[in-house]
Coordinates of C-alpha atoms in Angstrom, one line a residue:
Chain A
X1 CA 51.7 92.9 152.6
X2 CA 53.3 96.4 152.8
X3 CA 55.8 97.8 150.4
X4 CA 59.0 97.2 150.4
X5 CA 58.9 93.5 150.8
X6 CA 61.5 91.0 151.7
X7 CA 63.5 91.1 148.8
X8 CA 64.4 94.8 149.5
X9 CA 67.1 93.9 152.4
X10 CA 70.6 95.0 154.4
X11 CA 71.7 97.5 151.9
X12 CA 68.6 99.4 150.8
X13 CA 67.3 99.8 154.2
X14 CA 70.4 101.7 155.3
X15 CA 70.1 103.9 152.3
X16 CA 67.3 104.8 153.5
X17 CA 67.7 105.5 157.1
X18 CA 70.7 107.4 155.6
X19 CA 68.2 109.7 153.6
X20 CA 66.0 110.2 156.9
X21 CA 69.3 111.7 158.5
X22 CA 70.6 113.7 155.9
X23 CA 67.3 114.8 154.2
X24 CA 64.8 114.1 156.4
X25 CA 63.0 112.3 153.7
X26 CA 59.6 111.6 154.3
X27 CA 59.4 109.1 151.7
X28 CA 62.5 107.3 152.4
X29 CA 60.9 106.9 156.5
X30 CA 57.3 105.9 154.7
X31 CA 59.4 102.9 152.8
X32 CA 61.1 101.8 155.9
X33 CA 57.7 102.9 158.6
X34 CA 56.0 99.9 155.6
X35 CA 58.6 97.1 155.8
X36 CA 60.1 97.4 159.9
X37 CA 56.7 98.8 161.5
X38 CA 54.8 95.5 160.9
X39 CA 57.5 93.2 161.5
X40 CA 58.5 95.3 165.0
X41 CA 54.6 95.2 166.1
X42 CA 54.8 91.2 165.3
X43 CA 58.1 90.9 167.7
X44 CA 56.4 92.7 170.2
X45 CA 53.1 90.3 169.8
X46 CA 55.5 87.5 170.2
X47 CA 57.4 88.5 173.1
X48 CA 53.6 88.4 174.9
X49 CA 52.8 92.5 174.5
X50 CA 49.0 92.7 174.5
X51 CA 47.7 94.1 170.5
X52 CA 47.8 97.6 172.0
X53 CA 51.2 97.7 173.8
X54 CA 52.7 95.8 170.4
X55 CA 51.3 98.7 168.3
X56 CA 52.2 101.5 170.2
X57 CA 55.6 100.1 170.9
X58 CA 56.0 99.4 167.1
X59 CA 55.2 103.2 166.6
X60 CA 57.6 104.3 169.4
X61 CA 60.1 102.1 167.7
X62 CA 59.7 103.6 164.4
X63 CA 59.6 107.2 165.9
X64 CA 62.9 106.6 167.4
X65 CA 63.7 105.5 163.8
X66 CA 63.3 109.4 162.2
X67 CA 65.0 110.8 165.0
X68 CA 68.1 108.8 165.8
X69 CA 68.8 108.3 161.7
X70 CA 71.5 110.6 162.1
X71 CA 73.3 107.9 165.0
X72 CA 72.8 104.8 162.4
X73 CA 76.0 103.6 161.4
X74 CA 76.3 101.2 158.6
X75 CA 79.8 100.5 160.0
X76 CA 78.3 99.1 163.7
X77 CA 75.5 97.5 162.6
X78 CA 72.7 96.4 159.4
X79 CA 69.3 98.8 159.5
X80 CA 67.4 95.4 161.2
X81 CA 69.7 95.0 163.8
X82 CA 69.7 99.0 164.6
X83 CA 65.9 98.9 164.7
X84 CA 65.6 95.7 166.5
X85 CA 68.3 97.3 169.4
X86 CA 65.7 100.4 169.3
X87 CA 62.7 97.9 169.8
X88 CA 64.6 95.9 172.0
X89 CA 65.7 98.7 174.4
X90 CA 61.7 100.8 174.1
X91 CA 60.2 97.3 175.2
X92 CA 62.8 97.0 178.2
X93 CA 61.8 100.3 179.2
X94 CA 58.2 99.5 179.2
X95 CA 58.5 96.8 181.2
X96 CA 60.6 98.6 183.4
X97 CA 59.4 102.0 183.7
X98 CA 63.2 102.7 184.0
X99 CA 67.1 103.0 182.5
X100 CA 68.0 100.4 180.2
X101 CA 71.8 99.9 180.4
X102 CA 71.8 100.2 176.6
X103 CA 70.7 103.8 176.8
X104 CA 73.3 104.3 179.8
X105 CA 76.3 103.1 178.1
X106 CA 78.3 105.8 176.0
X107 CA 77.1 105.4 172.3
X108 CA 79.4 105.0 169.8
X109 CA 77.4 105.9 167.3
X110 CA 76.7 109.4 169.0
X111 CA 80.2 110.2 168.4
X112 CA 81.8 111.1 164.9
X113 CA 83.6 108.3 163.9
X114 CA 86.8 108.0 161.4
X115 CA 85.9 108.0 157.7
X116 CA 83.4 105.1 157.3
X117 CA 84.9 102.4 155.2
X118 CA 83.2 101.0 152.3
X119 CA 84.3 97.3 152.5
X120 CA 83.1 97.3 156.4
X121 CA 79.7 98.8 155.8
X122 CA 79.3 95.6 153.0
X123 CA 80.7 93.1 155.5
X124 CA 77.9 94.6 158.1
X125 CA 75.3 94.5 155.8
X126 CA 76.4 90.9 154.8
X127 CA 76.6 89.6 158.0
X128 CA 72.6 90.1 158.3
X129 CA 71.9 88.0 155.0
X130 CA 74.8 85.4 156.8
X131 CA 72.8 85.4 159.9
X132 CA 69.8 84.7 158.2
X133 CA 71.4 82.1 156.4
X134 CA 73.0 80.5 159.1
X135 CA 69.9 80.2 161.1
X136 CA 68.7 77.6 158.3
X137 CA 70.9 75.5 159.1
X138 CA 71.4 75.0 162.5
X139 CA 69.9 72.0 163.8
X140 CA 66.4 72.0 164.8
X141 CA 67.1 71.7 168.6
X142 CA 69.5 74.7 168.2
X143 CA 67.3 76.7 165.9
X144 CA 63.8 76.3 168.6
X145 CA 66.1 77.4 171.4
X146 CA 67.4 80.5 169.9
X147 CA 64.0 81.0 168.0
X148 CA 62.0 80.9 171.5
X149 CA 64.7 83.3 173.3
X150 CA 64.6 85.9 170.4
X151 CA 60.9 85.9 169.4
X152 CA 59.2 85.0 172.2
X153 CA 61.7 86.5 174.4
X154 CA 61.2 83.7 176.8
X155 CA 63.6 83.6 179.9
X156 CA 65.6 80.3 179.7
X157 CA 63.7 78.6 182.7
X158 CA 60.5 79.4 181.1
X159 CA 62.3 77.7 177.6
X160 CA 62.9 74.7 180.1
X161 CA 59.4 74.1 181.5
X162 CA 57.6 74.8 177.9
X163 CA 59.9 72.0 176.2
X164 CA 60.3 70.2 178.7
X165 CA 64.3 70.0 178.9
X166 CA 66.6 70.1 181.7
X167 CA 68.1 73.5 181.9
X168 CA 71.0 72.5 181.7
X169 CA 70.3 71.4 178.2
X170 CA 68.5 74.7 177.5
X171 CA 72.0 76.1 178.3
X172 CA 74.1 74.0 176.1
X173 CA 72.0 74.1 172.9
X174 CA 72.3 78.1 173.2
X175 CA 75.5 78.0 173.8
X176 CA 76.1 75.4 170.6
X177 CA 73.8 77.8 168.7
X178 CA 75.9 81.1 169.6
X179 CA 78.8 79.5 168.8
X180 CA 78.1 78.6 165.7
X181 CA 76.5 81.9 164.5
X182 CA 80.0 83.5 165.5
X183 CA 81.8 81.2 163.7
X184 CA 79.8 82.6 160.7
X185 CA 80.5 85.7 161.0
X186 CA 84.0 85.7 162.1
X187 CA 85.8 88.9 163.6
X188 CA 83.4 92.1 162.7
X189 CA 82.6 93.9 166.0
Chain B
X1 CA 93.7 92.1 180.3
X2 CA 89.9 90.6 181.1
X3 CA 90.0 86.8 182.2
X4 CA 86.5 85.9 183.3
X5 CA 83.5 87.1 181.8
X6 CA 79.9 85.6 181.8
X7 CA 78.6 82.8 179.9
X8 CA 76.8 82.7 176.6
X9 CA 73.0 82.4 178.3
X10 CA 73.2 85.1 180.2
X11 CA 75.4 87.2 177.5
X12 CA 72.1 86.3 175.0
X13 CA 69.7 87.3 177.9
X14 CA 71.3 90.6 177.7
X15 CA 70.8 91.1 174.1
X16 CA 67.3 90.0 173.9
X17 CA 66.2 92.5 176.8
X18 CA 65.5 89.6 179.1
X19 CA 68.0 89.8 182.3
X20 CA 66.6 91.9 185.0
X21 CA 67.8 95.1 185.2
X22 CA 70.5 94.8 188.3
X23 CA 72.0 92.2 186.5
X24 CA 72.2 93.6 183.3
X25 CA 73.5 96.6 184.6
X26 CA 76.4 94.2 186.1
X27 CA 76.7 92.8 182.6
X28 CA 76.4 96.0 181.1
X29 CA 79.5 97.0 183.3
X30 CA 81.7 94.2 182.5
X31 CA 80.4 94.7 178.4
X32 CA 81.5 98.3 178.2
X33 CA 85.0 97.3 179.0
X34 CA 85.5 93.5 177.0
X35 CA 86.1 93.5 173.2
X36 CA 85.5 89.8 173.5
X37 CA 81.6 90.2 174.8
X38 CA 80.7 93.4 172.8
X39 CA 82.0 91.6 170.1
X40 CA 79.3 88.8 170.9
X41 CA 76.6 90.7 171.9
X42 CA 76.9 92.3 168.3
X43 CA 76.3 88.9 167.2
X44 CA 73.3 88.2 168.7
X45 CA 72.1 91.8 168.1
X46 CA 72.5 90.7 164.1
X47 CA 70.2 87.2 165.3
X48 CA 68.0 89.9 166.7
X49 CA 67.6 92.0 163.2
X50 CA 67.8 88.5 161.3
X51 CA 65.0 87.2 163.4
X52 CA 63.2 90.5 162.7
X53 CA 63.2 90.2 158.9
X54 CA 61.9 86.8 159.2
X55 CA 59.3 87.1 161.2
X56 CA 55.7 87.5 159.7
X57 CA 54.5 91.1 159.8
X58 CA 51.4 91.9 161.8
X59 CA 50.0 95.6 160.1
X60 CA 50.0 98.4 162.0
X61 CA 46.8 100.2 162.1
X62 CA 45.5 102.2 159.3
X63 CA 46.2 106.0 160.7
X64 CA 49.7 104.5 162.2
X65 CA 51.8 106.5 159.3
X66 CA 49.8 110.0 159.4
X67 CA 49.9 109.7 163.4
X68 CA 53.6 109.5 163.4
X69 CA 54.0 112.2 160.4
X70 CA 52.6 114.7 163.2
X71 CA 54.9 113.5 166.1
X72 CA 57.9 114.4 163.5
X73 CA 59.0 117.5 165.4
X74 CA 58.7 115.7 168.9
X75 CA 62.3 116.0 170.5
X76 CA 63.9 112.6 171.5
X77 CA 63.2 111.2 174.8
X78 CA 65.8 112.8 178.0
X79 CA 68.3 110.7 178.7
X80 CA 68.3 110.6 182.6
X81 CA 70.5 113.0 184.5
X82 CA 74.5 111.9 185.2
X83 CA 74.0 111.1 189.3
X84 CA 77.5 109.5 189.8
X85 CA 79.8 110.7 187.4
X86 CA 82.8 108.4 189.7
X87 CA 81.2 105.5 188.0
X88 CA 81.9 104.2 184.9
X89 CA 79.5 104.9 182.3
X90 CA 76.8 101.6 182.7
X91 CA 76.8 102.8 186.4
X92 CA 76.8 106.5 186.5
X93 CA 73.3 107.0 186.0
X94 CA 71.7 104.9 188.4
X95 CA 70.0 105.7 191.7
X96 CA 71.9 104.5 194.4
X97 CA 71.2 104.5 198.6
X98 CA 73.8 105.3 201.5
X99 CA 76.8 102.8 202.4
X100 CA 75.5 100.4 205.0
X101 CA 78.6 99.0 207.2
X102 CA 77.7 95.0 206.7
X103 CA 80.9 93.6 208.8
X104 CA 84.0 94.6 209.9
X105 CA 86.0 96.2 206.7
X106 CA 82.9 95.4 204.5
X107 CA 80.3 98.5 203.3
X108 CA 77.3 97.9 201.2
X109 CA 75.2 100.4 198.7
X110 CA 72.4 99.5 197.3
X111 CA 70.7 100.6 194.6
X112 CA 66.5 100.6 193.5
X113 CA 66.6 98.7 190.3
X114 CA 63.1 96.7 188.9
X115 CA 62.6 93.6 188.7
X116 CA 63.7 90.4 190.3
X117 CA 67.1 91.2 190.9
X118 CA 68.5 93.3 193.0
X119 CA 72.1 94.8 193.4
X120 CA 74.5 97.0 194.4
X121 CA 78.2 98.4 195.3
X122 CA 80.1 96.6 197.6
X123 CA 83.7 97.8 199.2
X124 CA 85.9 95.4 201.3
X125 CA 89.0 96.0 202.8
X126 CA 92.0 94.2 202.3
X127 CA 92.6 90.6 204.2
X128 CA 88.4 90.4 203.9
X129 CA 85.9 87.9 202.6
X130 CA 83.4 89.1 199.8
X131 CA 80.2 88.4 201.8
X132 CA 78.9 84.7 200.6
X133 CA 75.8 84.3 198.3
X134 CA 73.4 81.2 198.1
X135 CA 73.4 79.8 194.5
X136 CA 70.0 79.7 193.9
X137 CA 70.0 81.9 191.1
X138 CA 71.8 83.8 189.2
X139 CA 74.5 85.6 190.6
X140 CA 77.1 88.4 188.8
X141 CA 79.5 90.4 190.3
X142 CA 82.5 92.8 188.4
X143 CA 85.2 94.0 190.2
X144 CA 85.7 98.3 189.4
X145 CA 88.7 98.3 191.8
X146 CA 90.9 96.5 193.2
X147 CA 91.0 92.2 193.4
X148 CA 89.4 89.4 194.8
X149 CA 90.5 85.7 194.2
X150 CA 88.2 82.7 194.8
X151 CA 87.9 79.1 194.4
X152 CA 87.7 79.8 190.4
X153 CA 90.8 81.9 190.3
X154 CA 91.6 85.8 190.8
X155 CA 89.2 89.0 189.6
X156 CA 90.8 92.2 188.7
X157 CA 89.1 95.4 187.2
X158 CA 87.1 94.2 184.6
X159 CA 86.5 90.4 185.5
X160 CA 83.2 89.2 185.8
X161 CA 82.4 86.1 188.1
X162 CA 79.4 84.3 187.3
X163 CA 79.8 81.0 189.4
X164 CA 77.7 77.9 188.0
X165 CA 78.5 75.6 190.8
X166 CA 78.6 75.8 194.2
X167 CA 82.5 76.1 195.9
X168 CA 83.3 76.7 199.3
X169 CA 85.7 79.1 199.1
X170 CA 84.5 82.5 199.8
X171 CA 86.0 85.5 197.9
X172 CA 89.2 87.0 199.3
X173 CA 90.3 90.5 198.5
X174 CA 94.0 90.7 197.6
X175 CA 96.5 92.7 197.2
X176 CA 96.9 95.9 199.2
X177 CA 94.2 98.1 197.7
X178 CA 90.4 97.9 198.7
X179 CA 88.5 96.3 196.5
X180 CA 85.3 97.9 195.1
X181 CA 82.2 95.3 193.2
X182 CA 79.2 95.7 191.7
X183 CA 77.1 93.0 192.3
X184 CA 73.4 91.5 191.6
X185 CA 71.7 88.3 192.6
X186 CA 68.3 87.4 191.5
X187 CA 65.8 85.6 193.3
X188 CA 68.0 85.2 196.8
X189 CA 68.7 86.7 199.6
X190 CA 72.8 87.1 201.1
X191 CA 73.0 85.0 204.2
X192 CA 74.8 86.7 207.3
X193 CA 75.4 90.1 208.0
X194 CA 74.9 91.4 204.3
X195 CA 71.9 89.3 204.6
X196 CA 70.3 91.1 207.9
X197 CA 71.3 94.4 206.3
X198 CA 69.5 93.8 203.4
X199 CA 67.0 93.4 205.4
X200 CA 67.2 96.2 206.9
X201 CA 67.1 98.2 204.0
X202 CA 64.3 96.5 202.9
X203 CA 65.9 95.1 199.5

């Protein structure tokens, strides 16, 4: 598998994509092109883009990467939730040839923000690993629904008719699921 | 102060890329002014990056790296040009067509969005009736101006009404000022005049 692995999470990452924006470090971008390019190409797969649409969208995504590093703020959000916004947003426009409201809305992170506070950028950072954590334990009916909507990116009357569940039920489990992953992480915006 | 805003599925559809673009530009509209949903949204954007360090990577191919290295000095895409700078921010870049009268005191402005939804502005006078949707899909609307009340209680600037049953009372504007939605539906069509000029239009 490629370098860094798994173990190398939240805090390194956005070392790194701070090293791209102030250095333009090429071996910083290499280290993060190694762990976020295969795992973006495999969302893409899983959210039904054909091999070549999931590689070249993997590549857009890690473009975007190297030259929005100066926009990442450790204080809005953990380096895999930046990327996966990036992915999310170059797959929407894919699909729709068009805008993405994302892109259309004012960008926070485009504007210079107060003196970044240390104890916030650990809380962000944390709230990935808590995230992860928390998805361990919802329960399994919880855990497929969110699963299904955020890796295979299936719209929640295609989640009905592939397990088979009212979608009303669809609804409610989501809804359970969302609730409980805020409880987890409290009040960070 | 923001009273109604829409529910979790279609807040997590939004995050995930998955709600057609008129209505995600509705929710969009509604997002950019609620602490409450951008605070959720962040949330699922976190189960997004979670999701994304779990998942098992697929390699790129071999010349991936050195084909990017070259793109390096590549300026970032254009973000499109301001079109309607009276709009808040969600809104202001989007294409939209004429006002279309659709009744008395009721004018209509769609605009060319992909997908399976479509949407638009919509501008009623005081005294009228927000024209009525079916409930076969889903349905947003956000007031920008102005306020509307309904069987589920009153919209002001801000509000989002996402009905999930069926009541009889059509939307009222209140209140002495005009009142000003955007609005998307997906997969229906408005019955009655709003419905013939959509028609018309030919979305």
């Amino acid at each position: 598998m490629n370098q860094p692995g798994p173990t190398r999470s939240g805090p390194d990452h956005a070392t790194l994509i701070e090293a791209v924006a102030l250095h333009r470090d090429r071996a910083a971008f290499a280290d993060l092109f190694g762990y976020f390019g295969p795992r973006v190409k495999a969302w893409m797969l899983r959210a039904g883009c054909n091999a070549t649409a999931a590689e070249e969208l993997a590549q857009e995504t890690m473009l975007a990467v190297w030259q929005k590093a100066r926009q990442f703020d450790p204080a809005r959000a953990g380096a895999s939730t930046w990327i996966f916004t990036i992915a999310r947003n170059l797959r929407v426009d894919t699909l729709r040839r068009e805008r993405h409201p994302s892109d259309l809305m004012p960008d926070p992170a485009a504007e210079p923000e107060a003196p970044i506070q240390a104890d916030r950028v650990l809380a962000i950072a944390q709230r990935e690993i808590r995230i992860r954590a928390a998805l361990t334990l919802l329960p399994p009916e919880q855990a497929e629904v969110i699963r299904k909507a955020f890796f295979e990116d299936k719209i929640h009357a295609e989640i009905e008719k592939e397990l088979g569940i009212p979608l009303g039920t669809v609804k409610s489990r989501l809804r359970l699921a969302i609730y409980r992953l805020r409880a987890v992480l409290g009040d960070l915006t | 102060m923001i009273h109604h805003h829409p529910t979790e599925t279609t807040l997590a559809a939004y995050a995930t890329g998955t709600l057609p673009e008129a209505l995600a530009l509705v929710a969009a509209t509604h997002i950019a002014r609620c602490a409450a949903c951008r605070q959720a949204v962040a949330t699922l954007e976190a189960t997004g990056g979670a999701v994304l360090d779990e998942v098992t990577p697929v390699a790129l191919s071999g010349e991936a790296l050195d084909r990017l290295l070259v793109r390096m000095d590549e300026p970032p895409r254009a973000v499109p040009p301001v079109l309607n700078p009276e709009l808040p921010a969600p809104l202001s870049r989007v294409s939209l067509g004429r006002w279309w009268p659709v009744g008395p005191g009721v004018r209509y402005r769609p605009w060319r969005a992909s997908g399976v939804a479509w949407g638009g502005l919509l501008l009623a006078q005081p005294g009228r009736s927000l024209p009525r949707h079916g409930h076969a899909g889903l349905e947003l609307t956000c007031v920008l101006s102005g306020r509307f009340a309904d069987g589920s209680g009153e919209f002001a600037p801000g509000d989002l009404s996402e009905p999930v049953t069926d009541h009889d009372q059509p939307p009222l504007v209140i209140g002495t000022q005009p009142c000003l939605c955007i609005i998307a539906s997906e997969g229906m069509r408005l019955r009655g005049l709003l419905g013939f000029a959509q028609r018309m239009i030919g979305r």
